[in-house]
mmCIF file of C-alpha atoms in Angstrom:
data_model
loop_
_atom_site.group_PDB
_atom_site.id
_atom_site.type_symbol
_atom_site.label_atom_id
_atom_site.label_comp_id
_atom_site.label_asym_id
_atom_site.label_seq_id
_atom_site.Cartn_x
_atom_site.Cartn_y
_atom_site.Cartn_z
ATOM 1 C CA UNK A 4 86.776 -5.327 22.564
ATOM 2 C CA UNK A 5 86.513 -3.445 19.366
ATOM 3 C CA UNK A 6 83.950 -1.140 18.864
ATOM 4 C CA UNK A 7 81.358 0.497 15.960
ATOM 5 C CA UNK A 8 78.825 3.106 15.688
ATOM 6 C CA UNK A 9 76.559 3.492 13.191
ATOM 7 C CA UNK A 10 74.020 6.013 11.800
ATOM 8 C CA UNK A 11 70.483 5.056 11.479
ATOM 9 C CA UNK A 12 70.902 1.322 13.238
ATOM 10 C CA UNK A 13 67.490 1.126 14.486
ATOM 11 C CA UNK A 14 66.089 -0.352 10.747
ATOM 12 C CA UNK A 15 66.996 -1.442 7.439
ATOM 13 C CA UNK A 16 70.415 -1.968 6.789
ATOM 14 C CA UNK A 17 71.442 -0.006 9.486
ATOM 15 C CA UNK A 18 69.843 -2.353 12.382
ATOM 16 C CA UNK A 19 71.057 -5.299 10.234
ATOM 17 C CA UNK A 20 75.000 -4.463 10.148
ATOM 18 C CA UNK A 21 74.629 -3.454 14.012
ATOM 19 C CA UNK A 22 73.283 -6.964 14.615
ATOM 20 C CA UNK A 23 76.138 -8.226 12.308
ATOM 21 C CA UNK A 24 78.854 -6.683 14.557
ATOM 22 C CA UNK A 25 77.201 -7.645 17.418
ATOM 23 C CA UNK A 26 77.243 -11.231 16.655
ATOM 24 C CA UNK A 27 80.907 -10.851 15.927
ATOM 25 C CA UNK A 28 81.843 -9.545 19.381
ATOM 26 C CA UNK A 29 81.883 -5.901 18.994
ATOM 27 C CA UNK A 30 80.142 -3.298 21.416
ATOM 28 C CA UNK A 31 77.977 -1.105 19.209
ATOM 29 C CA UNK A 32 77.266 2.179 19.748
ATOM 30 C CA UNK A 33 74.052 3.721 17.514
ATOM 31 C CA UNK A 34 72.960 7.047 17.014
ATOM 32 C CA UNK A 35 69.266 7.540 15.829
ATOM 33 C CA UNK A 36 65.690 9.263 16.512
ATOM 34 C CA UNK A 37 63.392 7.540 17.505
ATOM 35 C CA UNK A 38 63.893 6.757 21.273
ATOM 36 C CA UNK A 39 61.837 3.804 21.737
ATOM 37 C CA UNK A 40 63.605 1.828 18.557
ATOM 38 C CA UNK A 41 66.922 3.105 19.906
ATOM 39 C CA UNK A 42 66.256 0.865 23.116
ATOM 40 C CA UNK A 43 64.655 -2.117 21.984
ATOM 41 C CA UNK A 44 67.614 -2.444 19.120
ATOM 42 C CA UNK A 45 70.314 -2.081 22.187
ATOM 43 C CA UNK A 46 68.509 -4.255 24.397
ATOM 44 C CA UNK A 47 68.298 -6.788 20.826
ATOM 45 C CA UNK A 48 72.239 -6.301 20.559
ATOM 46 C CA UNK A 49 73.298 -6.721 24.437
ATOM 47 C CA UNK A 50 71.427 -10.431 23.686
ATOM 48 C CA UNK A 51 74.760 -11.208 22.211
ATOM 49 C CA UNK A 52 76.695 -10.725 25.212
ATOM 50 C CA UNK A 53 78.194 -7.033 23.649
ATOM 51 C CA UNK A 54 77.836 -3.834 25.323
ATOM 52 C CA UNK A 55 75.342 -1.272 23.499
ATOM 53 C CA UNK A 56 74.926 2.125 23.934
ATOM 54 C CA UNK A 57 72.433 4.413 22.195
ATOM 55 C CA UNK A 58 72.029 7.690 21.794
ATOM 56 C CA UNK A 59 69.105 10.040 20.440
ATOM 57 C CA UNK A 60 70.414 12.432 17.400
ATOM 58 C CA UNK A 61 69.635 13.886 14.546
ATOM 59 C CA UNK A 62 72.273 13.320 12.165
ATOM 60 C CA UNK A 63 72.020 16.733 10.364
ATOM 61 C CA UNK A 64 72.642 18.345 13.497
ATOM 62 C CA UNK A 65 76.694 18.746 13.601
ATOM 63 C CA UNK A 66 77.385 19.454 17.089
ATOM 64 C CA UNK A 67 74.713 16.668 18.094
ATOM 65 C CA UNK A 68 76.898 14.292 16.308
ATOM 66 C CA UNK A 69 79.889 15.705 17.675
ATOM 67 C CA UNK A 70 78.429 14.820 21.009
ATOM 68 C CA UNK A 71 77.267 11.150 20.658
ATOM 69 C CA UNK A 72 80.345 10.022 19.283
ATOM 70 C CA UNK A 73 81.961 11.505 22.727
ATOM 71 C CA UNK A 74 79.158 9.780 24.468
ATOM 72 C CA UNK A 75 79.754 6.637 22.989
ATOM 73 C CA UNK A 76 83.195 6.596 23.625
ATOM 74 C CA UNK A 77 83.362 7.602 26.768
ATOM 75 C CA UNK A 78 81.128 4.678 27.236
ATOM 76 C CA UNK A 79 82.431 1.952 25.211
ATOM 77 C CA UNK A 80 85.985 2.918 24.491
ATOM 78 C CA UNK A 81 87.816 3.568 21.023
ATOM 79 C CA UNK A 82 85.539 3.883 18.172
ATOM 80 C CA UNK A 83 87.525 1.491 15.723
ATOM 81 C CA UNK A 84 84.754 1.404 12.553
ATOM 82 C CA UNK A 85 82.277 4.503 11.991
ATOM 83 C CA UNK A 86 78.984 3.569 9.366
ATOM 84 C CA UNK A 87 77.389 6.159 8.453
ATOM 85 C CA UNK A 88 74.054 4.907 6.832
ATOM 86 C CA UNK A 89 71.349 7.148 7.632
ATOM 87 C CA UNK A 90 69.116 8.690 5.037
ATOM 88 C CA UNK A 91 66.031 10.478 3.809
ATOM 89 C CA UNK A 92 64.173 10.694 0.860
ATOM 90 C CA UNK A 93 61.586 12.223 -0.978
ATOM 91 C CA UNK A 94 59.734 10.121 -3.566
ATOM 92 C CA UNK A 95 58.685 12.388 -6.201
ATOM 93 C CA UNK A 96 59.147 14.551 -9.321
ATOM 94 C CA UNK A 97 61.396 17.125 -9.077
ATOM 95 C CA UNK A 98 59.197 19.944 -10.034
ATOM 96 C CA UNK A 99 57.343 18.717 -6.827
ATOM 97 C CA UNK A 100 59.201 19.131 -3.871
ATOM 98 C CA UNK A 101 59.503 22.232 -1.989
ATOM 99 C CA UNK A 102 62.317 23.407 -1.089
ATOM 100 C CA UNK A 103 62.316 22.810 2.521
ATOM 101 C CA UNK A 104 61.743 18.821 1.534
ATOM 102 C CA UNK A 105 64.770 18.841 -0.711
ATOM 103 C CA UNK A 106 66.912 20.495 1.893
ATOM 104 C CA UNK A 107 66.235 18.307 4.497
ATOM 105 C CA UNK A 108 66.954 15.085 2.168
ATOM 106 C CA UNK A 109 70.107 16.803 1.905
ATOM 107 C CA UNK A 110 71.188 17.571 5.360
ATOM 108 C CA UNK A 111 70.922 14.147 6.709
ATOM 109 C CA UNK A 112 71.486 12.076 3.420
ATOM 110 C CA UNK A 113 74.508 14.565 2.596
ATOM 111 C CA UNK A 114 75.435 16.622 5.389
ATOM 112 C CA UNK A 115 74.968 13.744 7.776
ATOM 113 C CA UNK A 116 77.111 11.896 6.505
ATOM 114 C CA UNK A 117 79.946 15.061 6.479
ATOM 115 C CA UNK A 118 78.714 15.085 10.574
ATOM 116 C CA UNK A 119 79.493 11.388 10.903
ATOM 117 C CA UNK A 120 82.868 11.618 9.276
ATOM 118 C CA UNK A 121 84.000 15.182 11.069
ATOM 119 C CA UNK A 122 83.062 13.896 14.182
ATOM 120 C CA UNK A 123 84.919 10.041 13.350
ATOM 121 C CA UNK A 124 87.600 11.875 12.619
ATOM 122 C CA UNK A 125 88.390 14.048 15.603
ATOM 123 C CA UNK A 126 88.878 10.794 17.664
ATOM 124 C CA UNK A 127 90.424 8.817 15.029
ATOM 125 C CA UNK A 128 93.095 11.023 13.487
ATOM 126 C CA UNK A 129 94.853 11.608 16.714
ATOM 127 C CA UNK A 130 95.974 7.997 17.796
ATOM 128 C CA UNK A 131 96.177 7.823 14.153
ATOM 129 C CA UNK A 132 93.679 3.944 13.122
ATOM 130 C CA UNK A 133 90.411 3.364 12.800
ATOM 131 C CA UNK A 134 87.623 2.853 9.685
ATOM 132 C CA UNK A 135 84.983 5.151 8.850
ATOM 133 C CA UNK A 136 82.825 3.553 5.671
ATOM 134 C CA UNK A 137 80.390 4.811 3.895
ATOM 135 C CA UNK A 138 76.626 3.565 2.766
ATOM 136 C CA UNK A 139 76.368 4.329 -0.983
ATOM 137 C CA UNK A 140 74.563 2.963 -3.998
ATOM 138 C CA UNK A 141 74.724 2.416 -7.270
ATOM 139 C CA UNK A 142 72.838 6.130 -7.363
ATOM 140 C CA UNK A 143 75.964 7.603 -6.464
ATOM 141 C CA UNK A 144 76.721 7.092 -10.029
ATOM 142 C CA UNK A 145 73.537 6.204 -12.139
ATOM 143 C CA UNK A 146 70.485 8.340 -11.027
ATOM 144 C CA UNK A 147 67.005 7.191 -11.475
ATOM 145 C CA UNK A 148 63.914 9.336 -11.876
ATOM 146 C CA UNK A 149 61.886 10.489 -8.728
ATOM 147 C CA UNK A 150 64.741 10.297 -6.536
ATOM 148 C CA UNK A 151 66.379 13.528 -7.346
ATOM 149 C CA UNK A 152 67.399 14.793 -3.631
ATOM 150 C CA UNK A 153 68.689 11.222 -2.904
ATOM 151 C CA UNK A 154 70.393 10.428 -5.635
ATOM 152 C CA UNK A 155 72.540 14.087 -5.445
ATOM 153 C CA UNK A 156 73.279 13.387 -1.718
ATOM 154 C CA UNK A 157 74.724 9.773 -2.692
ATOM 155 C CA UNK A 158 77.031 11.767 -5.465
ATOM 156 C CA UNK A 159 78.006 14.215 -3.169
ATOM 157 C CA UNK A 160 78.855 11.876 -0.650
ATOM 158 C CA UNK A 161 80.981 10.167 -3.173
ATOM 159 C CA UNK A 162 82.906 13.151 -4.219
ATOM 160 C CA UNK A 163 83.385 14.272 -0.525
ATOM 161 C CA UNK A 164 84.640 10.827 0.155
ATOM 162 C CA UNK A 165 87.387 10.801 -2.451
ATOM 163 C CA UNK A 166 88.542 14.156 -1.404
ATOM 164 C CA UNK A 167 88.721 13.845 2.410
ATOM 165 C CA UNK A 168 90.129 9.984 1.489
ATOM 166 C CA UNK A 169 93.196 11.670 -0.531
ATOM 167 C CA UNK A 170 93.778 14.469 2.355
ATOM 168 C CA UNK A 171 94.258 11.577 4.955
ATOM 169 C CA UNK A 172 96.721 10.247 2.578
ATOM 170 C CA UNK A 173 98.737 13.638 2.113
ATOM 171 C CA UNK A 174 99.244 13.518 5.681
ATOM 172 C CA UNK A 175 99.829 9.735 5.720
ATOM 173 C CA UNK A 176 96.801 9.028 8.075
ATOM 174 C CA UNK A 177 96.245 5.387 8.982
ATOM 175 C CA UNK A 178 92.669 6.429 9.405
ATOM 176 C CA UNK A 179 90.797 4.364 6.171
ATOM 177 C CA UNK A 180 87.697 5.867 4.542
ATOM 178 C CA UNK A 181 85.482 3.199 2.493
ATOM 179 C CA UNK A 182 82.361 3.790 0.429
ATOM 180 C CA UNK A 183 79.642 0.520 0.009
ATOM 181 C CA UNK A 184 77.637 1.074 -3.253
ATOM 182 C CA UNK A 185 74.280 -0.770 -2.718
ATOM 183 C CA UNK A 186 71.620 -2.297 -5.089
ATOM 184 C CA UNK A 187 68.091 -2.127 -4.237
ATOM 185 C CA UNK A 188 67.370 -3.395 -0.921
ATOM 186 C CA UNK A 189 64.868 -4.834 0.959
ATOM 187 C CA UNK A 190 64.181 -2.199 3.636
ATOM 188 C CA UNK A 191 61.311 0.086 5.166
ATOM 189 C CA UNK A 192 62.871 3.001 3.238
ATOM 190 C CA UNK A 193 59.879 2.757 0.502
ATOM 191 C CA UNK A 194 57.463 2.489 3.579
ATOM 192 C CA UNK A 195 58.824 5.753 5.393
ATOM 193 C CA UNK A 196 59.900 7.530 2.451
ATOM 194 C CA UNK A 197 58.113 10.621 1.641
ATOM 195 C CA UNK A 198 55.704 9.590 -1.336
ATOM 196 C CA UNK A 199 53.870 12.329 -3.072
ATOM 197 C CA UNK A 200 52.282 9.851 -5.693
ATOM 198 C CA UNK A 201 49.137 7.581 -4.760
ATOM 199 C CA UNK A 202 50.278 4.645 -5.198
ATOM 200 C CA UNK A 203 52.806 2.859 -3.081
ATOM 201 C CA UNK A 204 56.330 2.337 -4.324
ATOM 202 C CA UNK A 205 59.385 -0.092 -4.145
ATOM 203 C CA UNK A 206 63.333 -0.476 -5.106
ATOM 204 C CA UNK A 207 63.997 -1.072 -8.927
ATOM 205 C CA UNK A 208 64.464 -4.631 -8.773
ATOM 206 C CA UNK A 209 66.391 -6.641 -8.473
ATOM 207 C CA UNK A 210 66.435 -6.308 -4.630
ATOM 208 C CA UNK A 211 68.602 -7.536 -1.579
ATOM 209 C CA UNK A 212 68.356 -8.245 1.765
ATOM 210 C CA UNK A 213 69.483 -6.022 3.873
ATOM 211 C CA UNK A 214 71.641 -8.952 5.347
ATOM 212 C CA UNK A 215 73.464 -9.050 2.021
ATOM 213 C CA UNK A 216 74.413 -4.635 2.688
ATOM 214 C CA UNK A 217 75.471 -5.882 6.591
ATOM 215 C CA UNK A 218 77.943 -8.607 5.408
ATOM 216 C CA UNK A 219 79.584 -6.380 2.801
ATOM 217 C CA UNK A 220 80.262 -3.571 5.557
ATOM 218 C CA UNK A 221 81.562 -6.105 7.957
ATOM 219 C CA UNK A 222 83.825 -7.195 4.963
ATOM 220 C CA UNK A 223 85.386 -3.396 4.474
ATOM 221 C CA UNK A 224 85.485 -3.002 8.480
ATOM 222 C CA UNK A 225 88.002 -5.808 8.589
ATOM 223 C CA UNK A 226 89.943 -5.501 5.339
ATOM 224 C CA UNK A 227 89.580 -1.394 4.138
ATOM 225 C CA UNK A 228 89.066 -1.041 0.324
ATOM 226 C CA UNK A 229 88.235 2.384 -1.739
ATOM 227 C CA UNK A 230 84.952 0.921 -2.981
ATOM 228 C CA UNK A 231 82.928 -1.915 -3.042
ATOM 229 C CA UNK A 232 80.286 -2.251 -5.486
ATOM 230 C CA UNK A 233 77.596 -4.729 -4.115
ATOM 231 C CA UNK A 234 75.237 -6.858 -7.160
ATOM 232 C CA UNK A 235 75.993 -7.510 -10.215
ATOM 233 C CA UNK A 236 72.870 -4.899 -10.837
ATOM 234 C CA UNK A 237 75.129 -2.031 -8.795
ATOM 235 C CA UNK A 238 78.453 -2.955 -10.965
ATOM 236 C CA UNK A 239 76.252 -3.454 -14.591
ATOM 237 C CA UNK A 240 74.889 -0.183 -13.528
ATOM 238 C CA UNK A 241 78.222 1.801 -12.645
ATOM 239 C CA UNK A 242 80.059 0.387 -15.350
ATOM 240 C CA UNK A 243 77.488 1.318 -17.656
ATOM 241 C CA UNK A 244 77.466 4.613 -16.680
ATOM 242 C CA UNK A 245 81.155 4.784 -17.801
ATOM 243 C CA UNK A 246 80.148 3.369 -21.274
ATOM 244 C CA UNK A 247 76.805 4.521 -22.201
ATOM 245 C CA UNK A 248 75.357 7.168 -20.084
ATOM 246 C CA UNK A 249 72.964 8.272 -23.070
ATOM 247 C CA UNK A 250 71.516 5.315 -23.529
ATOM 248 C CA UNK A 251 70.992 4.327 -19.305
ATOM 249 C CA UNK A 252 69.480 7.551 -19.625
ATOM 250 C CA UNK A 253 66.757 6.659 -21.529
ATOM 251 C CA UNK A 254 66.324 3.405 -20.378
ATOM 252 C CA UNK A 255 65.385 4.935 -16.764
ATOM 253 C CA UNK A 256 62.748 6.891 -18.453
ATOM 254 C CA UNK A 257 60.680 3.838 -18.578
ATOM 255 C CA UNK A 258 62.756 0.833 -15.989
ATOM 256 C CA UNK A 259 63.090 3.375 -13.520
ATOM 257 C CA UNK A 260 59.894 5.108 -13.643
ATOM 258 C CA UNK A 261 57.676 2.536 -13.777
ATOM 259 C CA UNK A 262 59.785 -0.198 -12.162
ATOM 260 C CA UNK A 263 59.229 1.981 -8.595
ATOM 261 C CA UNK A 264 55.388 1.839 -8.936
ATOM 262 C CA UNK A 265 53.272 -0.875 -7.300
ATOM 263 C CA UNK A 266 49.344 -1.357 -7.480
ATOM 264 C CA UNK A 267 48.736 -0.658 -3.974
ATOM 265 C CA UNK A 268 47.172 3.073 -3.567
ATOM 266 C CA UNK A 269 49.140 4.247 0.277
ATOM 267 C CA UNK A 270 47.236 3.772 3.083
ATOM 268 C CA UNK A 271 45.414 6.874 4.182
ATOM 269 C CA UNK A 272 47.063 7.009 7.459
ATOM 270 C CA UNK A 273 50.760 6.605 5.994
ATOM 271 C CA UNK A 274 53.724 8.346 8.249
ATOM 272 C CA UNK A 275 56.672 9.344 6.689
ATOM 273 C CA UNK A 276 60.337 10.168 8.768
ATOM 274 C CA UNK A 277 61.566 12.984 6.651
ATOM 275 C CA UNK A 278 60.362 15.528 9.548
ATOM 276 C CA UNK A 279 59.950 13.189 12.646
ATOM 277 C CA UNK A 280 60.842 9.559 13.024
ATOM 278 C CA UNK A 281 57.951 7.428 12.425
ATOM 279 C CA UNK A 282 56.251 6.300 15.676
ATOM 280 C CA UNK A 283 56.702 2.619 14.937
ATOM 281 C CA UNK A 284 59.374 -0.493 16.173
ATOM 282 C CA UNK A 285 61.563 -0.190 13.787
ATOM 283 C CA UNK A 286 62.527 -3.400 11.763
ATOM 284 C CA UNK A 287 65.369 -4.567 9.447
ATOM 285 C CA UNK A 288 63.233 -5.815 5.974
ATOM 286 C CA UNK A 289 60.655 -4.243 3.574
ATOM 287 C CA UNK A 290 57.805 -5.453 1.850
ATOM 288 C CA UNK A 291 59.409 -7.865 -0.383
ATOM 289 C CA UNK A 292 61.290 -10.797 1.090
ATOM 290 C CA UNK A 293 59.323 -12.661 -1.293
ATOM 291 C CA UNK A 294 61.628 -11.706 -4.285
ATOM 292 C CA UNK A 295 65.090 -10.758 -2.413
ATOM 293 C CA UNK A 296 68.263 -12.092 -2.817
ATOM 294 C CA UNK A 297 70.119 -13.647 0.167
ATOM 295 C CA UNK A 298 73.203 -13.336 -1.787
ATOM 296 C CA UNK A 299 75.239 -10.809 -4.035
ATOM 297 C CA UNK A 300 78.344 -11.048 -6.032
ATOM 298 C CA UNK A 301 80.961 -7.778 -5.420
ATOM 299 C CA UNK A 302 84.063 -6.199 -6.675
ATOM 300 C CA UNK A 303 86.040 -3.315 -5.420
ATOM 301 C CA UNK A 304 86.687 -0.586 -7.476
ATOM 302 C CA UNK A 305 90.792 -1.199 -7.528
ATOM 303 C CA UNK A 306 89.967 -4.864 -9.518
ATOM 304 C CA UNK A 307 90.875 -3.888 -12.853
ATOM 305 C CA UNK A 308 89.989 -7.444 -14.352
ATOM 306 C CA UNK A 309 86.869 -8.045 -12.620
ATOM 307 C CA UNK A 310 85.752 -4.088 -13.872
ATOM 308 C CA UNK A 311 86.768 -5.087 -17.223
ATOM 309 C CA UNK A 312 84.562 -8.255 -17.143
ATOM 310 C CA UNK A 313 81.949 -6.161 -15.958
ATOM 311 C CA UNK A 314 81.983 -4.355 -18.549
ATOM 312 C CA UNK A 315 82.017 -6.479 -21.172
ATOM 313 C CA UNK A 316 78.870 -8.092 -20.062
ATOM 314 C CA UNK A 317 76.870 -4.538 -19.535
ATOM 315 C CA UNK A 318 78.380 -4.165 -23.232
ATOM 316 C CA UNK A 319 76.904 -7.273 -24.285
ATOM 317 C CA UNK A 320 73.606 -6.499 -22.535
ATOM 318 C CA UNK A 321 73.002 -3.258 -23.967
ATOM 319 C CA UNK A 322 73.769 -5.039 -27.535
ATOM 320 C CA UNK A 323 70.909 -7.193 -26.837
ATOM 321 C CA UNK A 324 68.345 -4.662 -26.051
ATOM 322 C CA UNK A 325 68.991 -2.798 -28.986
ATOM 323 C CA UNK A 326 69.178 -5.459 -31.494
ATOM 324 C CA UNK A 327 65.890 -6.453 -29.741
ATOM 325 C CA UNK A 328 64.084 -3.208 -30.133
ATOM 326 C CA UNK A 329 64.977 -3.405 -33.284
ATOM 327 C CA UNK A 330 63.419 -6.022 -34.257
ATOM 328 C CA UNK A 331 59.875 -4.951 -32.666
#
């Protein structure tokens, strides 16, 4: 029986690609806060006829990590595929958050994932196989406004991903190391999120189901690539990047700004995890099923003609826009 752990698999995408694996036979082993989510998720997953086994950790705690993933395997066996997936994030101007807040975005956005993959690695690299992918987003390469502690975690999770990925190569490790880049998605993160403003916010559209993030990690646990980018809205906006950084730049000024604000003020009682898990059961999908997509188009970074296609059609969009504003 193969088995996974992942990172944050009591909500969002995490709880989604646990209950993907889970359906496909594996045992899944999850590593999260909030104790009463861990056990209703593993008593959700052992429905499936899999052994579960969860264990309470805070991901920007190193040795923590380093312990779970011993836990889990001595429970469950071999850890075949590592995800790590959990996050933080502060929703807010720069000039805004304390210090303190932007650290701690950082150690588990960032430095949790460098826990995850340390401590996949110690049991991997010896008998030599095994998958550790990464959750990423389109941020990794195109930041938005108001997200500036997220969106430098998710580019310093890419660069620490290419580097470790080309040391396990040196030594000819059969250990693979993936990185998912995600559109917006359809999750409590806007819920939970730290929100300094007044008004509730969302993803910049257009947005996913997190079902859509699970079935593109199960893809990379069975067949390894470098990268996949997920939506054509992840690939328009990493090719893009390439192109015309200038000009993204100051179209996130207004999309990106404005396209995270809603009309709902927060309620006045509204938790946020970035301290302490929220004291809720934790689910898989956000606020707005209503508009997600059930389904998303994806290429891997190592498809030269797909990337090329891409690229032509972010070329042709941005021609539009301009010949449009033009016009006005």
């Amino acid at each position: 029986m193969a088995v996974i752990v992942i990172t944050g698999g009591t909500a969002g995408v995490g709880k989604a690609t646990a209950l993907r694996f889970a359906k496909a036979g594996y045992d899944v082993g999850l590593i999260a806060r909030d104790e009463a989510s861990l056990h209703s998720t593993q008593e959700e997953l052992r429905r499936f006829g899999v052994n579960a086994h969860a264990v309470q950790a805070d991901v920007a705690d190193s040795q923590a990590v380093v312990d779970a993933a011993n836990e889990i395997e001595y429970r469950l066996g071999a850890i075949d595929v590592w995800v790590n997936n959990a996050m933080g994030a502060v929703l807010a101007p720069f000039r805004t958050l304390t210090p303190d807040e932007f650290r701690r975005v950082t150690d588990v956005t960032y430095l949790g994932y460098v826990n995850g993959t340390r401590a996949a690695l110690e049991l991997m690299v010896p008998r030599d196989r095994g998958v550790i992918i990464q959750v990423g987003s389109a941020l990794a390469y195109r930041s938005i406004p108001l997200q500036s502690a997220y969106c430098g975690a998710k580019a310093a999770i890419r660069g620490f991903t290419d580097a470790v990925r080309t040391e396990l190569m040196h030594e000819n490790s059969r250990v693979q190391l993936s990185m998912v880049q995600m559109p917006g998605l359809n999750t409590p993160q806007f819920e939970w999120a730290r929100n300094k403003f007044a008004w509730a916010m969302r993803p910049v559209p257009p947005v996913f189901e997190p079902e859509v993030a699970a079935s593109a990690i199960f893809r990379v646990a069975q067949k390894p690539v470098r990268e996949l980018w997920v939506g054509g809205s992840t690939i328009q906006s990493i090719v893009g990047q390439f192109l015309f950084p200038g000009f993204l730049d100051r179209l996130m000024v207004k999309k990106a700004w404005e396209g995270q604000m809603t009309d709902d003020l927060n309620a006045p009682d509204r938790q946020d995890y970035l301290d302490r898990p929220v004291n809720d059961l934790h689910k898989i999908h956000g606020r707005f099923s209503d508009e997600a997509k059930n389904r998303a188009p994806s290429v891997t970074s190592g498809m030269p003609g797909k990337v090329a296609l891409g690229a032509l059609a972010v070329a042709g969009i941005m021609v539009t826009r301009l010949l449009t504003r033009r016009k006005t």
